Amino acid sequence: MPTSPLSANPFETRADVARAVTDLFDPLLPYFSASGARVHLGATSAHFDAAAADLEGFARPLWGLVPLVAGGGDFAHWDLYRRGLAAGTDPAHPDYWGAIGDVDQRQVELAAISFALMLVPQHIWDPLDEAAKARVADYLISARNHRFVDSNWRFFRVLIDLALTKCGISFSPLDTRTYLDGIERFSLDTGWYRDGPIRSADHYIPFAFHYYGLLYSVLADDPERGERFRNRASLFAKAIRHWYGPDGSALPYGRSLVYRFAHAGFWGALAFADVEALPWAEIKGYYLRNLRWWAHQPIFDRDGVLSVGYAYPNLMVSEGYNSLGSPYWAMKAFLPLALPQTHPFWTAEEAEPEVFDTPVPLEEPGMVVQHLKGHNVALASGQDYRHQWRGMAEKYCKFAYSTRYGFSIEASDRHFDTAASDNMLSFSEDGIHVRMRETSEDARIAGNVLFARWRPCEDVVVETFLVPVGRWHLRLHEVTTPYALEVVEGGFAVPKPDFGAFETDTAGQWAEVRTKTDMSVLVGYDERTPRVISPFSNTNVMAARTLVPQLRGRLDAGTTRLAVAVLAMPSGPNEATPSRPDLPDVDSLRRLVIEQGKPVPVFDRKD
């Protein structure tokens, strides 16, 4: 990949990580305005105005540049940032970032600037003249005096306040402690958080809540709260490691996937705060393996600028708040560069992850993780992010997510016949419109068994049990409908090779697709018809073209039981497919869930 700034980086040493920061930043230089205040990367837009988007492009690289320099590294363009900061906060300048209102994207980006003011003031604050300092101070105060989203955004207000204090700026506090106390409402007391008063837990937990909490534990004079943040992060590390596959890839799950390796910032933040949640060698391993995995993905535009997408450029993955500068939140991964080479995080010999031979239940997010050959699979009870952004059902409510095969976002809700429906049971009354799980009415976990009750539409009820069995997982559904429905259920989407270099098997109840590198299998226990389809291109987050095994059928009015065994794994062309597992009794599973099941904590909202 000649346009990739990272493809030649082995990510083995601190020097390798440091080099990545400037390699990622340098392609942005041509896009800075003459004043330095704005970084304009193209015409693609977010829901907020262009000035805020250009501020995003300006600010987000600081998440990596600041630790680089704080740890003794060199950066040649501080003058650009000083001039940009002075111009962007000047209402009389053409590149002014604009006045700040309630729930304003500018509040988000000022957190990165605040981070710089705290860690490297000698480069970005001290050299400013008094007039410029006054304008910057006024801008920060304006941001803190407006309303923030009741979510991880609370930390942005806290970071702004810490920066004002660090710079000796007096302000009339609208109690910072109140914002911090608000964060406590989202804690599940096990290291997990909800991202606000909603029923979801995704990568915002590691790259926002814990990242900022660990920053706070180091930068604020608040030892009691800081220790609380540190203890939660330590607990969380033992759970979130299961979202990382053996090759370093993280589980694509939830929104904001365009931030890519920002989630590696959690492992770096543990080091920054001296929290040895796992042996340093293991923490370093999770961190570097993830960076190495990303270094080999085609995630850059031709000029070396990070694209919007996940494992390749893909606007389908984005949310309405993603501008072209958004992906540079990934620079948060470089926080451990603030530490010296002598820190045990850097001196430790990178270690392989602990081996888990049996499924691991993660009660808080409602998941059971299988550590399988070549990837991890997270069976999921279904969370709730409603309909605010694109593809929320696919990002939160599929039955299974894989670190190797990701998931697909439907290109249209009016193409039932061509819907990917990977790891999803989809319904249609007319054979055209697609309905799927968008949330669950009830979600429970009993050991390694997940249960959810959900409605694809108001008068159709589905009860689903998910059970891991060896390299397979089983899905058992009980569907009650007052009218006939067409139904399709998919397995894992695997990359579609060129030149038709794949084989399919759709005999009996068996739907299998096999390439030179992967197999995906779906085996039914009912009367549905097997097939393999190639969904619309650019719908999967990991591969631009995919193949999906499916079972398709028709349900009559009344109650119908469906069951399927699902398998996907890296595989050679001659490797035998494992035998289909026996099917457990649904009524026995129901008794287990009733007698031993617990409500999924992130879903069991009390507020």
PDB file of N, CA, C and O in Angstrom, residues 182-194 209 228 232:
ATOM      1  N   GLY A 182     -22.138  13.390  37.825  1.00  0.00           N
ATOM      2  CA  GLY A 182     -23.035  12.888  36.798  1.00  0.00           C
ATOM      3  C   GLY A 182     -22.488  11.644  36.107  1.00  0.00           C
ATOM      4  O   GLY A 182     -23.250  10.755  35.701  1.00  0.00           O
ATOM      5  N   ILE A 183     -21.172  11.577  35.971  1.00  0.00           N
ATOM      6  CA  ILE A 183     -20.549  10.407  35.356  1.00  0.00           C
ATOM      7  C   ILE A 183     -20.776   9.167  36.209  1.00  0.00           C
ATOM      8  O   ILE A 183     -20.934   8.055  35.694  1.00  0.00           O
ATOM      9  N   GLU A 184     -20.826   9.362  37.522  1.00  0.00           N
ATOM     10  CA  GLU A 184     -21.024   8.231  38.422  1.00  0.00           C
ATOM     11  C   GLU A 184     -22.345   7.517  38.145  1.00  0.00           C
ATOM     12  O   GLU A 184     -22.468   6.302  38.375  1.00  0.00           O
ATOM     13  N   ARG A 185     -23.335   8.227  37.659  1.00  0.00           N
ATOM     14  CA  ARG A 185     -24.641   7.611  37.372  1.00  0.00           C
ATOM     15  C   ARG A 185     -24.536   6.549  36.298  1.00  0.00           C
ATOM     16  O   ARG A 185     -25.378   5.653  36.219  1.00  0.00           O
ATOM     17  N   PHE A 186     -23.510   6.645  35.451  1.00  0.00           N
ATOM     18  CA  PHE A 186     -23.392   5.729  34.328  1.00  0.00           C
ATOM     19  C   PHE A 186     -22.563   4.490  34.657  1.00  0.00           C
ATOM     20  O   PHE A 186     -22.490   3.564  33.851  1.00  0.00           O
ATOM     21  N   SER A 187     -21.933   4.471  35.829  1.00  0.00           N
ATOM     22  CA  SER A 187     -21.081   3.350  36.200  1.00  0.00           C
ATOM     23  C   SER A 187     -21.929   2.149  36.617  1.00  0.00           C
ATOM     24  O   SER A 187     -22.919   2.282  37.327  1.00  0.00           O
ATOM     25  N   LEU A 188     -21.511   0.960  36.143  1.00  0.00           N
ATOM     26  CA  LEU A 188     -22.171  -0.279  36.548  1.00  0.00           C
ATOM     27  C   LEU A 188     -21.435  -0.941  37.701  1.00  0.00           C
ATOM     28  O   LEU A 188     -21.751  -2.073  38.079  1.00  0.00           O
ATOM     29  N   ASP A 189     -20.417  -0.258  38.252  1.00  0.00           N
ATOM     30  CA  ASP A 189     -19.665  -0.719  39.433  1.00  0.00           C
ATOM     31  C   ASP A 189     -18.876  -2.000  39.184  1.00  0.00           C
ATOM     32  O   ASP A 189     -18.465  -2.673  40.116  1.00  0.00           O
ATOM     33  N   THR A 190     -18.668  -2.351  37.924  1.00  0.00           N
ATOM     34  CA  THR A 190     -17.872  -3.528  37.582  1.00  0.00           C
ATOM     35  C   THR A 190     -16.807  -3.175  36.551  1.00  0.00           C
ATOM     36  O   THR A 190     -16.244  -4.066  35.920  1.00  0.00           O
ATOM     37  N   GLY A 191     -16.569  -1.882  36.373  1.00  0.00           N
ATOM     38  CA  GLY A 191     -15.640  -1.427  35.351  1.00  0.00           C
ATOM     39  C   GLY A 191     -16.334  -0.994  34.074  1.00  0.00           C
ATOM     40  O   GLY A 191     -15.741  -0.311  33.245  1.00  0.00           O
ATOM     41  N   TRP A 192     -17.594  -1.359  33.905  1.00  0.00           N
ATOM     42  CA  TRP A 192     -18.360  -0.980  32.721  1.00  0.00           C
ATOM     43  C   TRP A 192     -19.185   0.272  33.011  1.00  0.00           C
ATOM     44  O   TRP A 192     -19.525   0.567  34.148  1.00  0.00           O
ATOM     45  N   TYR A 193     -19.488   1.003  31.954  1.00  0.00           N
ATOM     46  CA  TYR A 193     -20.366   2.169  32.014  1.00  0.00           C
ATOM     47  C   TYR A 193     -21.452   2.021  30.952  1.00  0.00           C
ATOM     48  O   TYR A 193     -21.289   1.288  29.972  1.00  0.00           O
ATOM     49  N   ARG A 194     -22.535   2.736  31.142  1.00  0.00           N
ATOM     50  CA  ARG A 194     -23.415   3.068  30.028  1.00  0.00           C
ATOM     51  C   ARG A 194     -22.957   4.423  29.495  1.00  0.00           C
ATOM     52  O   ARG A 194     -22.506   5.269  30.258  1.00  0.00           O
ATOM     53  N   PHE A 209     -14.748   6.867  28.413  1.00  0.00           N
ATOM     54  CA  PHE A 209     -14.893   6.874  29.866  1.00  0.00           C
ATOM     55  C   PHE A 209     -13.597   6.513  30.582  1.00  0.00           C
ATOM     56  O   PHE A 209     -13.142   7.242  31.474  1.00  0.00           O
ATOM     57  N   ARG A 228     -10.817   5.803  42.242  1.00  0.00           N
ATOM     58  CA  ARG A 228     -12.025   5.116  41.790  1.00  0.00           C
ATOM     59  C   ARG A 228     -11.952   4.852  40.291  1.00  0.00           C
ATOM     60  O   ARG A 228     -12.279   3.761  39.830  1.00  0.00           O
ATOM     61  N   ARG A 232     -11.731   1.017  38.534  1.00  0.00           N
ATOM     62  CA  ARG A 232     -12.690   0.585  37.510  1.00  0.00           C
ATOM     63  C   ARG A 232     -11.960   0.160  36.236  1.00  0.00           C
ATOM     64  O   ARG A 232     -12.327  -0.840  35.603  1.00  0.00           O
TER      65      ARG A 232
END
